[in-house]
Amino acid sequence: TITGKNASNDAWVNSNTFTHSNGKVDFTGTGTPYHIHGNNTWYTLEISVATASTYLFENGVTQTIANSSTLTGTSTAELTVNSVSGAADWLYTIQAGKTQVHQYLTVGHSDASGGDEADGTDECTDDLNNTNWNFGGSGTGGTENLISSMMLMG
């Protein structure tokens, strides 16, 4: 298990040297935007926050989940994930049948089409420009998608 907010300067930078070794990486930084760079294969990735926080993933590189992913905030402090640029997609691949927990999460510019559909149905918000995410449940994202669809129809 690797636990901590960062390696240096509020950023995780993988220069093709990180090997997950069936371990867990647990990011604990809150508040300031944190950056995650490089293609990463995570055995277990956890980002759980109690203070509203933003994690930005490098555009065009892949975050692969080999076992489980937990991206959670709270009802009063959402976790936001987006691309570094806020204009191009970060790639999120959840390997088939692996565990995913997404709750109180705002997602933007994420392309999850490389694996299983990402589940955004538990109090998650679609911050637009997402591919292969399901926000259609009881979360706020489902409501926003319905309103957007109604406005387009008419």
PDB file of C-alpha atoms in Angstrom:
ATOM      1  CA  THR A   1       0.000   0.000   0.000  1.00  0.00           C
ATOM      2  CA  ILE A   2       1.191   3.461  -0.906  1.00  0.00           C
ATOM      3  CA  THR A   3      -0.682   6.162   1.006  1.00  0.00           C
ATOM      4  CA  GLY A   4      -0.210   9.881   0.703  1.00  0.00           C
ATOM      5  CA  LYS A   5      -1.214  12.970  -1.129  1.00  0.00           C
ATOM      6  CA  ASN A   6       1.686  13.148  -3.536  1.00  0.00           C
ATOM      7  CA  ALA A   7       5.216  12.359  -4.520  1.00  0.00           C
ATOM      8  CA  SER A   8       6.153  16.029  -4.896  1.00  0.00           C
ATOM      9  CA  ASN A   9       4.416  19.255  -5.824  1.00  0.00           C
ATOM     10  CA  ASP A  10       0.918  17.756  -5.541  1.00  0.00           C
ATOM     11  CA  ALA A  11       1.492  15.399  -8.475  1.00  0.00           C
ATOM     12  CA  TRP A  12       1.892  11.699  -9.220  1.00  0.00           C
ATOM     13  CA  VAL A  13       4.187  11.282 -12.209  1.00  0.00           C
ATOM     14  CA  ASN A  14       4.728   7.826 -13.679  1.00  0.00           C
ATOM     15  CA  SER A  15       7.654   7.687 -16.075  1.00  0.00           C
ATOM     16  CA  ASN A  16       6.988   4.032 -16.973  1.00  0.00           C
ATOM     17  CA  THR A  17       8.540   2.821 -13.724  1.00  0.00           C
ATOM     18  CA  PHE A  18       5.493   2.144 -11.513  1.00  0.00           C
ATOM     19  CA  THR A  19       4.421  -1.506 -11.127  1.00  0.00           C
ATOM     20  CA  HIS A  20       1.303  -2.148  -9.040  1.00  0.00           C
ATOM     21  CA  SER A  21       2.457  -5.535  -7.620  1.00  0.00           C
ATOM     22  CA  ASN A  22      -1.157  -6.292  -6.613  1.00  0.00           C
ATOM     23  CA  GLY A  23      -1.030  -3.415  -4.129  1.00  0.00           C
ATOM     24  CA  LYS A  24      -3.162  -0.399  -3.292  1.00  0.00           C
ATOM     25  CA  VAL A  25      -2.462   3.266  -3.973  1.00  0.00           C
ATOM     26  CA  ASP A  26      -4.496   5.525  -1.704  1.00  0.00           C
ATOM     27  CA  PHE A  27      -4.455   9.253  -2.460  1.00  0.00           C
ATOM     28  CA  THR A  28      -5.389  11.344   0.564  1.00  0.00           C
ATOM     29  CA  GLY A  29      -4.783  14.940  -0.551  1.00  0.00           C
ATOM     30  CA  THR A  30      -7.720  17.329  -0.324  1.00  0.00           C
ATOM     31  CA  GLY A  31      -8.438  20.835  -1.524  1.00  0.00           C
ATOM     32  CA  THR A  32      -5.799  21.934  -4.049  1.00  0.00           C
ATOM     33  CA  PRO A  33      -6.037  20.250  -7.461  1.00  0.00           C
ATOM     34  CA  TYR A  34      -3.788  17.190  -7.585  1.00  0.00           C
ATOM     35  CA  HIS A  35      -2.354  15.943 -10.872  1.00  0.00           C
ATOM     36  CA  ILE A  36      -1.882  12.337 -11.975  1.00  0.00           C
ATOM     37  CA  HIS A  37       0.390  11.924 -15.000  1.00  0.00           C
ATOM     38  CA  GLY A  38       1.443   9.028 -17.194  1.00  0.00           C
ATOM     39  CA  ASN A  39      -0.181   5.745 -18.148  1.00  0.00           C
ATOM     40  CA  ASN A  40      -0.881   3.868 -14.912  1.00  0.00           C
ATOM     41  CA  THR A  41      -2.181   0.386 -14.240  1.00  0.00           C
ATOM     42  CA  TRP A  42      -3.581   0.402 -10.727  1.00  0.00           C
ATOM     43  CA  TYR A  43      -4.361  -2.832  -8.941  1.00  0.00           C
ATOM     44  CA  THR A  44      -6.405  -0.932  -6.358  1.00  0.00           C
ATOM     45  CA  LEU A  45      -6.834   2.826  -6.740  1.00  0.00           C
ATOM     46  CA  GLU A  46      -8.522   4.779  -3.976  1.00  0.00           C
ATOM     47  CA  ILE A  47      -9.230   8.488  -3.813  1.00  0.00           C
ATOM     48  CA  SER A  48     -11.629   9.223  -0.963  1.00  0.00           C
ATOM     49  CA  VAL A  49     -12.003  12.745   0.385  1.00  0.00           C
ATOM     50  CA  ALA A  50     -13.806  14.454   3.266  1.00  0.00           C
ATOM     51  CA  THR A  51     -13.108  17.969   1.917  1.00  0.00           C
ATOM     52  CA  ALA A  52     -14.142  19.059  -1.587  1.00  0.00           C
ATOM     53  CA  SER A  53     -11.193  18.155  -3.811  1.00  0.00           C
ATOM     54  CA  THR A  54     -10.144  17.959  -7.448  1.00  0.00           C
ATOM     55  CA  TYR A  55      -7.912  15.377  -9.105  1.00  0.00           C
ATOM     56  CA  LEU A  56      -6.789  16.088 -12.668  1.00  0.00           C
ATOM     57  CA  PHE A  57      -5.600  13.301 -14.961  1.00  0.00           C
ATOM     58  CA  GLU A  58      -3.236  13.831 -17.867  1.00  0.00           C
ATOM     59  CA  ASN A  59      -5.004  14.171 -21.211  1.00  0.00           C
ATOM     60  CA  GLY A  60      -4.867  11.211 -23.579  1.00  0.00           C
ATOM     61  CA  VAL A  61      -3.169   8.734 -21.250  1.00  0.00           C
ATOM     62  CA  THR A  62      -4.831   5.732 -19.646  1.00  0.00           C
ATOM     63  CA  GLN A  63      -5.616   4.936 -16.028  1.00  0.00           C
ATOM     64  CA  THR A  64      -6.304   1.176 -16.022  1.00  0.00           C
ATOM     65  CA  ILE A  65      -8.029  -0.522 -13.101  1.00  0.00           C
ATOM     66  CA  ALA A  66      -6.822  -4.117 -12.700  1.00  0.00           C
ATOM     67  CA  ASN A  67      -8.791  -4.975  -9.517  1.00  0.00           C
ATOM     68  CA  SER A  68     -10.788  -2.133  -7.930  1.00  0.00           C
ATOM     69  CA  SER A  69     -11.346   1.592  -8.050  1.00  0.00           C
ATOM     70  CA  THR A  70     -12.874   3.735  -5.305  1.00  0.00           C
ATOM     71  CA  LEU A  71     -13.453   7.397  -6.162  1.00  0.00           C
ATOM     72  CA  THR A  72     -15.613   8.968  -3.455  1.00  0.00           C
ATOM     73  CA  GLY A  73     -16.457  12.213  -1.769  1.00  0.00           C
ATOM     74  CA  THR A  74     -19.223  12.936   0.732  1.00  0.00           C
ATOM     75  CA  SER A  75     -22.657  14.527   0.524  1.00  0.00           C
ATOM     76  CA  THR A  76     -21.125  17.859   1.598  1.00  0.00           C
ATOM     77  CA  ALA A  77     -17.712  17.522  -0.104  1.00  0.00           C
ATOM     78  CA  GLU A  78     -17.659  16.113  -3.611  1.00  0.00           C
ATOM     79  CA  LEU A  79     -14.614  14.686  -5.335  1.00  0.00           C
ATOM     80  CA  THR A  80     -14.128  16.100  -8.836  1.00  0.00           C
ATOM     81  CA  VAL A  81     -12.113  14.274 -11.508  1.00  0.00           C
ATOM     82  CA  ASN A  82     -11.311  15.871 -14.843  1.00  0.00           C
ATOM     83  CA  SER A  83      -8.532  16.180 -17.401  1.00  0.00           C
ATOM     84  CA  VAL A  84      -5.593  18.477 -16.782  1.00  0.00           C
ATOM     85  CA  SER A  85      -6.653  20.745 -19.658  1.00  0.00           C
ATOM     86  CA  GLY A  86     -10.385  20.533 -18.974  1.00  0.00           C
ATOM     87  CA  ALA A  87     -10.801  20.297 -22.747  1.00  0.00           C
ATOM     88  CA  ALA A  88      -9.420  16.892 -23.821  1.00  0.00           C
ATOM     89  CA  ASP A  89     -10.281  13.472 -22.389  1.00  0.00           C
ATOM     90  CA  TRP A  90      -8.426  11.427 -19.806  1.00  0.00           C
ATOM     91  CA  LEU A  91      -8.809   7.690 -20.376  1.00  0.00           C
ATOM     92  CA  TYR A  92     -10.261   5.425 -17.660  1.00  0.00           C
ATOM     93  CA  THR A  93     -10.228   1.682 -18.340  1.00  0.00           C
ATOM     94  CA  ILE A  94     -11.959  -0.601 -15.859  1.00  0.00           C
ATOM     95  CA  GLN A  95     -11.041  -4.166 -16.743  1.00  0.00           C
ATOM     96  CA  ALA A  96     -13.987  -6.549 -17.192  1.00  0.00           C
ATOM     97  CA  GLY A  97     -15.823  -7.464 -14.013  1.00  0.00           C
ATOM     98  CA  LYS A  98     -13.629  -5.437 -11.657  1.00  0.00           C
ATOM     99  CA  THR A  99     -14.972  -3.561  -8.625  1.00  0.00           C
ATOM    100  CA  GLN A 100     -15.821   0.113  -8.987  1.00  0.00           C
ATOM    101  CA  VAL A 101     -17.202   2.439  -6.333  1.00  0.00           C
ATOM    102  CA  HIS A 102     -18.034   5.964  -7.478  1.00  0.00           C
ATOM    103  CA  GLN A 103     -20.021   8.100  -5.050  1.00  0.00           C
ATOM    104  CA  TYR A 104     -20.387  11.869  -4.614  1.00  0.00           C
ATOM    105  CA  LEU A 105     -18.194  12.225  -7.658  1.00  0.00           C
ATOM    106  CA  THR A 106     -18.260  14.901 -10.372  1.00  0.00           C
ATOM    107  CA  VAL A 107     -16.750  13.616 -13.640  1.00  0.00           C
ATOM    108  CA  GLY A 108     -15.591  15.613 -16.650  1.00  0.00           C
ATOM    109  CA  HIS A 109     -13.764  14.796 -19.886  1.00  0.00           C
ATOM    110  CA  SER A 110     -13.422  11.083 -19.135  1.00  0.00           C
ATOM    111  CA  ASP A 111     -13.408   8.379 -21.783  1.00  0.00           C
ATOM    112  CA  ALA A 112     -14.068   4.979 -20.185  1.00  0.00           C
ATOM    113  CA  SER A 113     -14.649   3.150 -23.484  1.00  0.00           C
ATOM    114  CA  GLY A 114     -11.578   0.916 -23.106  1.00  0.00           C
ATOM    115  CA  GLY A 115     -13.294  -1.413 -20.613  1.00  0.00           C
ATOM    116  CA  ASP A 116     -16.452  -1.890 -18.553  1.00  0.00           C
ATOM    117  CA  GLU A 117     -18.931   0.966 -18.377  1.00  0.00           C
ATOM    118  CA  ALA A 118     -18.107   3.284 -15.475  1.00  0.00           C
ATOM    119  CA  ASP A 119     -20.911   3.441 -12.918  1.00  0.00           C
ATOM    120  CA  GLY A 120     -21.898   6.995 -12.061  1.00  0.00           C
ATOM    121  CA  THR A 121     -25.342   6.165 -10.675  1.00  0.00           C
ATOM    122  CA  ASP A 122     -24.649   6.683  -6.944  1.00  0.00           C
ATOM    123  CA  GLU A 123     -24.858  10.442  -6.345  1.00  0.00           C
ATOM    124  CA  CYS A 124     -22.492  11.280  -9.201  1.00  0.00           C
ATOM    125  CA  THR A 125     -22.638  14.289 -11.519  1.00  0.00           C
ATOM    126  CA  ASP A 126     -21.940  14.331 -15.242  1.00  0.00           C
ATOM    127  CA  ASP A 127     -19.780  17.418 -15.802  1.00  0.00           C
ATOM    128  CA  LEU A 128     -20.058  16.712 -19.547  1.00  0.00           C
ATOM    129  CA  ASN A 129     -17.845  15.283 -22.253  1.00  0.00           C
ATOM    130  CA  ASN A 130     -17.802  11.752 -20.799  1.00  0.00           C
ATOM    131  CA  THR A 131     -17.873   8.493 -22.771  1.00  0.00           C
ATOM    132  CA  ASN A 132     -19.046   5.078 -21.473  1.00  0.00           C
ATOM    133  CA  TRP A 133     -20.226   6.419 -18.109  1.00  0.00           C
ATOM    134  CA  ASN A 134     -23.719   5.621 -16.805  1.00  0.00           C
ATOM    135  CA  PHE A 135     -25.158   8.563 -14.852  1.00  0.00           C
ATOM    136  CA  GLY A 136     -28.740   7.340 -15.242  1.00  0.00           C
ATOM    137  CA  GLY A 137     -29.499   6.272 -11.649  1.00  0.00           C
ATOM    138  CA  SER A 138     -30.584   8.161  -8.587  1.00  0.00           C
ATOM    139  CA  GLY A 139     -27.592  10.508  -8.616  1.00  0.00           C
ATOM    140  CA  THR A 140     -27.660  14.134  -9.651  1.00  0.00           C
ATOM    141  CA  GLY A 141     -26.056  13.266 -12.992  1.00  0.00           C
ATOM    142  CA  GLY A 142     -29.124  11.282 -14.031  1.00  0.00           C
ATOM    143  CA  THR A 143     -31.314  14.277 -13.288  1.00  0.00           C
ATOM    144  CA  GLU A 144     -29.080  16.665 -15.202  1.00  0.00           C
ATOM    145  CA  ASN A 145     -28.993  14.349 -18.218  1.00  0.00           C
ATOM    146  CA  LEU A 146     -32.814  14.141 -18.255  1.00  0.00           C
ATOM    147  CA  ILE A 147     -33.163  17.935 -18.121  1.00  0.00           C
ATOM    148  CA  SER A 148     -30.570  18.380 -20.886  1.00  0.00           C
ATOM    149  CA  SER A 149     -32.389  15.825 -23.061  1.00  0.00           C
ATOM    150  CA  MET A 150     -35.710  17.586 -22.534  1.00  0.00           C
ATOM    151  CA  MET A 151     -34.202  20.944 -23.505  1.00  0.00           C
ATOM    152  CA  LEU A 152     -32.744  19.460 -26.709  1.00  0.00           C
ATOM    153  CA  MET A 153     -36.115  17.976 -27.657  1.00  0.00           C
ATOM    154  CA  GLY A 154     -37.859  21.096 -27.333  1.00  0.00           C
TER     155      GLY A 154
END
